[in-house]
Amino acid sequence: AVIDDLAQFGVPVILFSGGEPLLRHDLFQLIAYAREKGIRGVLSTNGTLITAEVARQLKEFGLSYVGISIDGPEHIHDKFRGKKGAFQASLQAIRNCLEVGIRVGIRMTLTKYNHEHIDEVFRRIEEENIPRACFYHLAYAGRGERLQQQHRVDLSPGETRAAVDKIFDPAQDFP
């Protein structure tokens, strides 16, 4: 019903996000239904569930873009995600999506623990030929709210400015 309403309003894109949207048993059907209604489906995920087969199915059901969270270099990403091997699984998900022709990019939420590693993330983007990167401030909801309350992970204004400079400096080299 929500997809029907969005189509009626002429919404061009729907972002399937979460928690982890790939845990939904009906995600593929929702992506296909949105496509039938003329809405382009995109996905925001941690990527750990995107095997080669899942990537193929996402493409088959009409998904046009996947944003996969990368929270910094491997040791920081795994610590942030609370699971050893999460970084490698997310990186493999990016490769799996690229292999089947799904547009893919990384999504990085900036925190006190990763903002100094933006240059390492850019190096990984170049090494892996990842065509897109999006950087976000921490949202104070769900897990983000708990992290902020327990660990004070948000950036100060000065740290935010330095992070933005690190993002824009390499971007100036691109046409």
CSV table of C-alpha atoms in Angstrom, one decimal:
chain,number,residue,atom,x,y,z
A,1,ALA,CA,0.0,0.0,0.0
A,2,VAL,CA,2.9,2.4,0.8
A,3,ILE,CA,4.5,1.7,-2.6
A,4,ASP,CA,1.1,2.3,-4.3
A,5,ASP,CA,0.8,5.6,-2.5
A,6,LEU,CA,4.3,6.6,-3.4
A,7,ALA,CA,3.7,5.8,-7.1
A,8,GLN,CA,0.5,7.8,-7.1
A,9,PHE,CA,2.5,10.8,-5.8
A,10,GLY,CA,5.0,10.3,-8.5
A,11,VAL,CA,8.0,9.4,-6.3
A,12,PRO,CA,10.8,8.4,-8.5
A,13,VAL,CA,13.0,6.4,-6.1
A,14,ILE,CA,12.5,4.4,-2.9
A,15,LEU,CA,15.4,3.6,-0.6
A,16,PHE,CA,15.1,0.3,1.2
A,17,SER,CA,17.0,0.8,4.5
A,18,GLY,CA,16.9,-0.4,8.0
A,19,GLY,CA,18.1,-1.9,10.4
A,20,GLU,CA,19.3,-4.4,7.8
A,21,PRO,CA,16.8,-4.5,4.9
A,22,LEU,CA,18.1,-7.8,3.6
A,23,LEU,CA,16.7,-9.5,6.6
A,24,ARG,CA,13.2,-8.9,5.2
A,25,HIS,CA,11.8,-12.0,3.7
A,26,ASP,CA,9.8,-10.0,1.1
A,27,LEU,CA,12.5,-7.5,0.1
A,28,PHE,CA,12.9,-8.8,-3.4
A,29,GLN,CA,9.2,-8.7,-4.0
A,30,LEU,CA,9.0,-5.1,-2.7
A,31,ILE,CA,11.8,-4.1,-5.1
A,32,ALA,CA,10.1,-5.8,-8.0
A,33,TYR,CA,6.7,-4.3,-7.1
A,34,ALA,CA,8.2,-0.8,-6.8
A,35,ARG,CA,9.7,-1.3,-10.3
A,36,GLU,CA,6.4,-2.4,-11.7
A,37,LYS,CA,4.9,0.9,-10.3
A,38,GLY,CA,7.7,3.0,-12.0
A,39,ILE,CA,9.7,3.6,-8.9
A,40,ARG,CA,13.4,2.9,-9.0
A,41,GLY,CA,14.6,0.8,-6.0
A,42,VAL,CA,17.8,1.4,-4.2
A,43,LEU,CA,19.3,-0.3,-1.1
A,44,SER,CA,21.2,0.9,1.9
A,45,THR,CA,22.9,-2.1,3.7
A,46,ASN,CA,25.9,-3.2,5.7
A,47,GLY,CA,26.5,-5.6,2.8
A,48,THR,CA,27.3,-8.7,4.8
A,49,LEU,CA,24.4,-10.6,3.4
A,50,ILE,CA,25.2,-9.9,-0.3
A,51,THR,CA,26.6,-13.0,-1.7
A,52,ALA,CA,27.2,-13.5,-5.4
A,53,GLU,CA,23.7,-15.1,-5.6
A,54,VAL,CA,22.0,-12.3,-3.6
A,55,ALA,CA,23.7,-9.7,-5.9
A,56,ARG,CA,22.4,-11.6,-9.0
A,57,GLN,CA,18.9,-11.7,-7.5
A,58,LEU,CA,19.0,-8.0,-6.6
A,59,LYS,CA,19.8,-7.2,-10.2
A,60,GLU,CA,17.2,-9.7,-11.5
A,61,PHE,CA,14.5,-8.0,-9.4
A,62,GLY,CA,15.4,-4.6,-10.7
A,63,LEU,CA,17.5,-2.9,-8.0
A,64,SER,CA,19.5,-0.1,-9.5
A,65,TYR,CA,21.8,1.0,-6.8
A,66,VAL,CA,23.3,-0.4,-3.5
A,67,GLY,CA,25.0,1.8,-0.9
A,68,ILE,CA,27.2,-0.3,1.4
A,69,SER,CA,28.4,0.9,4.8
A,70,ILE,CA,32.1,1.1,5.2
A,71,ASP,CA,33.1,2.7,8.6
A,72,GLY,CA,36.8,3.1,7.9
A,73,PRO,CA,39.7,0.8,7.6
A,74,GLU,CA,39.2,-2.9,8.4
A,75,HIS,CA,40.1,-2.8,12.2
A,76,ILE,CA,37.8,0.2,12.8
A,77,HIS,CA,34.9,-1.1,10.6
A,78,ASP,CA,34.9,-4.5,12.4
A,79,LYS,CA,35.1,-2.9,15.8
A,80,PHE,CA,32.3,-0.4,14.9
A,81,ARG,CA,30.1,-3.3,13.5
A,82,GLY,CA,31.0,-5.5,16.4
A,83,LYS,CA,31.9,-8.4,14.2
A,84,LYS,CA,35.3,-9.6,13.0
A,85,GLY,CA,35.2,-10.1,9.3
A,86,ALA,CA,32.4,-7.6,8.6
A,87,PHE,CA,34.8,-5.4,6.6
A,88,GLN,CA,35.8,-8.2,4.3
A,89,ALA,CA,32.2,-9.3,3.9
A,90,SER,CA,31.1,-5.7,3.0
A,91,LEU,CA,34.0,-5.3,0.6
A,92,GLN,CA,33.0,-8.7,-1.1
A,93,ALA,CA,29.5,-7.4,-1.3
A,94,ILE,CA,30.7,-4.4,-3.3
A,95,ARG,CA,32.6,-6.6,-5.6
A,96,ASN,CA,29.6,-8.9,-6.0
A,97,CYS,CA,27.4,-6.0,-7.0
A,98,LEU,CA,29.9,-4.6,-9.4
A,99,GLU,CA,30.3,-8.1,-11.0
A,100,VAL,CA,26.5,-8.3,-11.9
A,101,GLY,CA,26.3,-4.7,-13.0
A,102,ILE,CA,24.6,-3.0,-10.1
A,103,ARG,CA,25.7,0.5,-9.4
A,104,VAL,CA,27.3,0.6,-6.0
A,105,GLY,CA,28.9,3.0,-3.6
A,106,ILE,CA,30.1,3.2,0.0
A,107,ARG,CA,28.3,5.0,2.8
A,108,MET,CA,30.4,6.2,5.7
A,109,THR,CA,29.0,7.7,8.8
A,110,LEU,CA,31.6,10.0,10.3
A,111,THR,CA,32.5,9.6,14.0
A,112,LYS,CA,35.3,10.4,16.4
A,113,TYR,CA,36.7,6.9,15.7
A,114,ASN,CA,36.9,7.0,11.9
A,115,HIS,CA,37.1,10.6,10.7
A,116,GLU,CA,40.9,10.6,10.7
A,117,HIS,CA,40.8,7.7,8.3
A,118,ILE,CA,39.0,9.3,5.4
A,119,ASP,CA,42.1,9.2,3.2
A,120,GLU,CA,42.4,5.4,3.8
A,121,VAL,CA,38.8,5.0,2.6
A,122,PHE,CA,39.5,7.1,-0.5
A,123,ARG,CA,42.5,4.8,-1.2
A,124,ARG,CA,40.3,1.8,-1.0
A,125,ILE,CA,37.7,3.4,-3.2
A,126,GLU,CA,40.4,3.9,-5.9
A,127,GLU,CA,41.8,0.4,-5.4
A,128,GLU,CA,38.4,-1.2,-5.8
A,129,ASN,CA,37.1,1.1,-8.5
A,130,ILE,CA,34.1,2.0,-6.4
A,131,PRO,CA,32.3,4.7,-8.3
A,132,ARG,CA,30.5,6.5,-5.5
A,133,ALA,CA,31.0,7.5,-1.9
A,134,CYS,CA,28.6,9.3,0.5
A,135,PHE,CA,29.5,10.7,3.9
A,136,TYR,CA,27.0,11.2,6.7
A,137,HIS,CA,26.7,12.6,10.2
A,138,LEU,CA,25.6,10.3,12.9
A,139,ALA,CA,21.8,10.1,13.2
A,140,TYR,CA,20.7,10.1,16.8
A,141,ALA,CA,18.2,7.2,16.4
A,142,GLY,CA,18.4,3.5,17.1
A,143,ARG,CA,22.0,2.3,17.3
A,144,GLY,CA,23.4,5.8,16.6
A,145,GLU,CA,21.6,7.2,19.7
A,146,ARG,CA,23.0,4.4,21.9
A,147,LEU,CA,26.5,4.9,20.5
A,148,GLN,CA,26.4,8.6,21.2
A,149,GLN,CA,25.0,8.1,24.7
A,150,GLN,CA,27.6,5.4,25.6
A,151,HIS,CA,30.7,6.6,23.8
A,152,ARG,CA,30.2,10.3,22.7
A,153,VAL,CA,31.1,9.4,19.1
A,154,ASP,CA,29.8,12.6,17.4
A,155,LEU,CA,32.4,15.0,15.9
A,156,SER,CA,33.0,18.5,17.3
A,157,PRO,CA,32.5,21.4,14.9
A,158,GLY,CA,36.3,21.5,14.3
A,159,GLU,CA,36.5,17.8,13.6
A,160,THR,CA,33.6,18.1,11.3
A,161,ARG,CA,35.3,20.9,9.4
A,162,ALA,CA,38.5,18.9,9.1
A,163,ALA,CA,36.6,15.9,7.9
A,164,VAL,CA,34.8,18.0,5.2
A,165,ASP,CA,38.1,19.4,4.1
A,166,LYS,CA,39.5,15.8,3.8
A,167,ILE,CA,36.5,14.8,1.6
A,168,PHE,CA,36.6,17.9,-0.6
A,169,ASP,CA,40.4,18.0,-1.2
A,170,PRO,CA,40.6,14.8,-3.2
A,171,ALA,CA,37.3,15.5,-4.9
A,172,GLN,CA,38.8,18.5,-6.6
A,173,ASP,CA,41.0,16.2,-8.7
A,174,PHE,CA,37.9,14.8,-10.5
A,175,PRO,CA,36.2,16.5,-13.4
